[in-house]
mmCIF file of C-alpha atoms in Angstrom:
data_model
loop_
_atom_site.group_PDB
_atom_site.id
_atom_site.type_symbol
_atom_site.label_atom_id
_atom_site.label_comp_id
_atom_site.label_asym_id
_atom_site.label_seq_id
_atom_site.Cartn_x
_atom_site.Cartn_y
_atom_site.Cartn_z
ATOM 1 C CA MET A 1 0.002 0.068 0.146
ATOM 2 C CA LYS A 2 2.632 2.555 0.294
ATOM 3 C CA LYS A 3 2.739 2.860 -3.475
ATOM 4 C CA ASN A 4 -0.469 3.746 -3.323
ATOM 5 C CA PHE A 5 0.258 5.980 -0.584
ATOM 6 C CA SER A 6 3.252 7.991 -2.521
ATOM 7 C CA ASN A 7 0.609 8.071 -5.725
ATOM 8 C CA ALA A 8 -2.207 9.469 -4.376
ATOM 9 C CA GLN A 9 -0.243 12.167 -2.113
ATOM 10 C CA LYS A 10 1.122 13.165 -6.247
ATOM 11 C CA ILE A 11 -2.169 13.487 -7.547
ATOM 12 C CA VAL A 12 -3.853 15.071 -4.619
ATOM 13 C CA LYS A 13 -0.576 17.394 -4.571
ATOM 14 C CA LYS A 14 -1.088 18.242 -8.088
ATOM 15 C CA LEU A 15 -4.647 18.386 -8.438
ATOM 16 C CA ILE A 16 -4.891 21.043 -5.441
ATOM 17 C CA GLU A 17 -1.744 23.300 -7.645
ATOM 18 C CA THR A 18 -4.054 23.565 -10.711
ATOM 19 C CA LYS A 19 -7.344 23.790 -8.953
ATOM 20 C CA GLN A 20 -8.989 20.684 -9.986
ATOM 21 C CA THR A 21 -10.994 18.058 -8.493
ATOM 22 C CA ILE A 22 -11.937 14.321 -8.360
ATOM 23 C CA SER A 23 -14.448 11.800 -7.365
ATOM 24 C CA CYS A 24 -14.649 8.077 -7.665
ATOM 25 C CA ALA A 25 -17.068 5.049 -8.889
ATOM 26 C CA GLU A 26 -16.120 2.006 -7.024
ATOM 27 C CA SER A 27 -17.256 -1.677 -7.773
ATOM 28 C CA PHE A 28 -15.086 -4.211 -6.989
ATOM 29 C CA THR A 29 -12.165 -2.084 -5.400
ATOM 30 C CA GLY A 30 -14.783 -1.484 -2.707
ATOM 31 C CA GLY A 31 -13.891 1.419 -1.798
ATOM 32 C CA LEU A 32 -10.277 1.581 -1.930
ATOM 33 C CA ILE A 33 -9.196 4.010 -4.302
ATOM 34 C CA SER A 34 -11.085 6.519 -2.291
ATOM 35 C CA HIS A 35 -10.179 5.422 1.208
ATOM 36 C CA CYS A 36 -6.500 5.856 -0.969
ATOM 37 C CA ILE A 37 -7.046 9.272 -1.730
ATOM 38 C CA SER A 38 -8.598 10.436 1.408
ATOM 39 C CA GLN A 39 -5.743 9.341 3.698
ATOM 40 C CA ILE A 40 -3.501 12.099 2.455
ATOM 41 C CA PRO A 41 -3.960 15.338 3.945
ATOM 42 C CA ASN A 42 -5.899 18.368 2.358
ATOM 43 C CA ALA A 43 -7.175 16.095 0.202
ATOM 44 C CA SER A 44 -10.726 17.058 0.792
ATOM 45 C CA GLN A 45 -9.137 20.042 -1.045
ATOM 46 C CA CYS A 46 -9.786 18.444 -4.834
ATOM 47 C CA PHE A 47 -11.156 14.927 -3.389
ATOM 48 C CA TYR A 48 -15.571 15.805 -3.136
ATOM 49 C CA GLY A 49 -16.202 11.862 -2.808
ATOM 50 C CA GLY A 50 -17.078 8.504 -3.764
ATOM 51 C CA ILE A 51 -19.549 5.988 -4.377
ATOM 52 C CA VAL A 52 -19.171 2.591 -3.717
ATOM 53 C CA SER A 53 -22.026 0.658 -6.527
ATOM 54 C CA TYR A 54 -21.169 -2.743 -5.573
ATOM 55 C CA SER A 55 -24.460 -3.691 -6.731
ATOM 56 C CA ASN A 56 -26.088 -3.342 -9.573
ATOM 57 C CA GLN A 57 -29.366 -1.759 -8.142
ATOM 58 C CA ALA A 58 -26.478 0.846 -6.709
ATOM 59 C CA LYS A 59 -25.234 1.519 -10.222
ATOM 60 C CA ASN A 60 -28.903 2.180 -11.176
ATOM 61 C CA THR A 61 -30.100 4.262 -8.536
ATOM 62 C CA LEU A 62 -26.480 5.839 -7.796
ATOM 63 C CA LEU A 63 -24.917 6.056 -10.670
ATOM 64 C CA PHE A 64 -27.940 6.838 -13.304
ATOM 65 C CA VAL A 65 -26.895 3.357 -14.732
ATOM 66 C CA PRO A 66 -29.288 1.759 -17.068
ATOM 67 C CA ASP A 67 -30.281 -1.646 -16.075
ATOM 68 C CA LEU A 68 -30.553 -2.051 -19.987
ATOM 69 C CA ALA A 69 -27.348 -1.342 -20.817
ATOM 70 C CA ILE A 70 -26.291 -3.610 -17.693
ATOM 71 C CA LYS A 71 -28.096 -6.640 -18.829
ATOM 72 C CA LYS A 72 -26.838 -5.586 -22.615
ATOM 73 C CA PHE A 73 -23.157 -5.524 -21.529
ATOM 74 C CA ASN A 74 -22.624 -6.793 -18.048
ATOM 75 C CA ALA A 75 -21.864 -4.942 -15.259
ATOM 76 C CA VAL A 76 -18.097 -5.560 -15.465
ATOM 77 C CA SER A 77 -17.591 -3.973 -19.241
ATOM 78 C CA LYS A 78 -15.642 -0.666 -21.323
ATOM 79 C CA GLU A 79 -19.455 0.150 -21.517
ATOM 80 C CA VAL A 80 -20.772 0.140 -17.650
ATOM 81 C CA LEU A 81 -17.330 1.504 -16.573
ATOM 82 C CA GLU A 82 -17.944 4.634 -18.892
ATOM 83 C CA LEU A 83 -21.432 4.927 -17.477
ATOM 84 C CA MET A 84 -20.172 4.676 -14.240
ATOM 85 C CA LEU A 85 -17.423 7.587 -14.283
ATOM 86 C CA ASN A 86 -20.612 10.001 -16.004
ATOM 87 C CA GLY A 87 -22.906 9.372 -13.202
ATOM 88 C CA ALA A 88 -19.762 10.180 -11.189
ATOM 89 C CA LEU A 89 -18.796 13.476 -12.774
ATOM 90 C CA LYS A 90 -22.774 14.359 -12.564
ATOM 91 C CA GLN A 91 -23.338 13.410 -9.172
ATOM 92 C CA PHE A 92 -20.020 15.453 -7.527
ATOM 93 C CA HIS A 93 -19.787 18.291 -10.520
ATOM 94 C CA THR A 94 -15.989 17.064 -10.220
ATOM 95 C CA ASP A 95 -13.376 17.906 -13.472
ATOM 96 C CA PHE A 96 -12.155 14.198 -12.808
ATOM 97 C CA ALA A 97 -14.239 10.940 -11.932
ATOM 98 C CA LEU A 98 -12.200 7.438 -11.677
ATOM 99 C CA ALA A 99 -14.041 4.163 -11.961
ATOM 100 C CA SER A 100 -13.416 0.441 -11.236
ATOM 101 C CA THR A 101 -15.621 -2.856 -12.498
ATOM 102 C CA GLY A 102 -14.262 -6.173 -11.879
ATOM 103 C CA PHE A 103 -14.470 -9.804 -10.999
ATOM 104 C CA ALA A 104 -12.338 -10.040 -8.061
ATOM 105 C CA GLY A 105 -13.418 -13.684 -6.869
ATOM 106 C CA PRO A 106 -13.027 -16.132 -5.609
ATOM 107 C CA ASP A 107 -15.517 -17.881 -7.970
ATOM 108 C CA GLY A 108 -15.943 -17.738 -11.394
ATOM 109 C CA GLU A 109 -14.328 -18.381 -14.964
ATOM 110 C CA ASN A 110 -13.587 -14.586 -15.015
ATOM 111 C CA VAL A 111 -12.065 -14.203 -12.125
ATOM 112 C CA GLY A 112 -9.288 -11.459 -12.529
ATOM 113 C CA LYS A 113 -10.876 -9.221 -14.697
ATOM 114 C CA ILE A 114 -11.411 -5.861 -14.004
ATOM 115 C CA PHE A 115 -12.137 -2.712 -16.268
ATOM 116 C CA LEU A 116 -10.515 1.142 -14.757
ATOM 117 C CA GLY A 117 -11.303 4.188 -16.324
ATOM 118 C CA ILE A 118 -10.627 8.036 -15.675
ATOM 119 C CA LYS A 119 -12.916 10.819 -17.488
ATOM 120 C CA HIS A 120 -12.822 14.220 -17.449
ATOM 121 C CA LYS A 121 -15.757 16.387 -17.575
ATOM 122 C CA ASN A 122 -14.433 17.540 -21.036
ATOM 123 C CA GLY A 123 -15.235 14.140 -22.239
ATOM 124 C CA GLU A 124 -11.914 13.055 -22.579
ATOM 125 C CA LYS A 125 -11.137 9.413 -21.189
ATOM 126 C CA ARG A 126 -9.205 6.704 -20.766
ATOM 127 C CA LEU A 127 -10.845 3.245 -20.762
ATOM 128 C CA MET A 128 -8.714 -0.080 -19.405
ATOM 129 C CA GLU A 129 -9.161 -3.385 -19.315
ATOM 130 C CA TYR A 130 -6.878 -5.470 -17.200
ATOM 131 C CA HIS A 131 -6.307 -9.430 -16.427
ATOM 132 C CA LEU A 132 -4.772 -9.913 -12.727
ATOM 133 C CA ASN A 133 -4.077 -12.556 -10.947
ATOM 134 C CA GLY A 134 -4.295 -13.594 -6.978
ATOM 135 C CA ASP A 135 -7.130 -13.642 -4.755
ATOM 136 C CA ARG A 136 -9.765 -11.123 -3.785
ATOM 137 C CA ARG A 137 -7.871 -8.674 -1.469
ATOM 138 C CA GLN A 138 -4.899 -8.977 -4.109
ATOM 139 C CA ILE A 139 -7.084 -8.049 -7.326
ATOM 140 C CA GLN A 140 -8.700 -5.161 -5.167
ATOM 141 C CA THR A 141 -5.247 -3.837 -4.406
ATOM 142 C CA GLN A 142 -3.491 -4.337 -7.911
ATOM 143 C CA GLY A 143 -6.584 -2.243 -9.158
ATOM 144 C CA CYS A 144 -6.299 0.288 -6.914
ATOM 145 C CA ILE A 145 -2.452 0.676 -7.722
ATOM 146 C CA LEU A 146 -3.355 0.111 -11.103
ATOM 147 C CA ILE A 147 -5.892 3.027 -11.729
ATOM 148 C CA LEU A 148 -3.707 5.393 -9.016
ATOM 149 C CA GLN A 149 -0.679 4.796 -11.063
ATOM 150 C CA GLU A 150 -2.915 5.437 -14.762
ATOM 151 C CA PHE A 151 -4.394 8.498 -13.161
ATOM 152 C CA LEU A 152 -0.926 9.938 -12.291
ATOM 153 C CA LEU A 153 0.323 9.556 -15.706
ATOM 154 C CA TYR A 154 -3.095 10.949 -17.001
ATOM 155 C CA LEU A 155 -2.779 13.725 -14.958
ATOM 156 C CA ASN A 156 0.409 14.719 -16.037
ATOM 157 C CA PHE A 157 0.136 14.601 -19.386
ATOM 158 C CA PHE A 158 -3.493 16.428 -19.344
ATOM 159 C CA SER A 159 -1.926 19.193 -17.718
ATOM 160 C CA LYS A 160 0.436 19.377 -20.441
ATOM 161 C CA THR A 161 -1.880 19.392 -23.237
ATOM 162 C CA SER A 162 -4.604 21.599 -21.625
#
């Protein structure tokens, strides 16, 4: 978790410096991304909050993901991930949103298949698919590490191009 803390510190520092904000919509990570960000002093200046939408009902009611999209694409899909990102941006009115959906296990044929996403309010986005190994906790932790690493890279690139 040291890596998460280090990346979260850099993210919070960069967001505060650039006067930008972030929110999260989490499924398989169960609030771990939000937890890592909220551990950083002064995170409240840039982190508006997170929604743990573990169930399909929560995705629908809290993030406005239509039931039809979940039925058509599956809750663990790039399509639903993007709708989760849109829901977080809508709910929190932030500059950026991070989202996670995936199969953390321990059972099923798709254990370790995850989707992570980053979206800016201007529509610019990065949707990523990974296939991870490990037990439930390891998959959740790896997902958190990956999204914070990717967002830090994205944020550094974004600030140079905007």
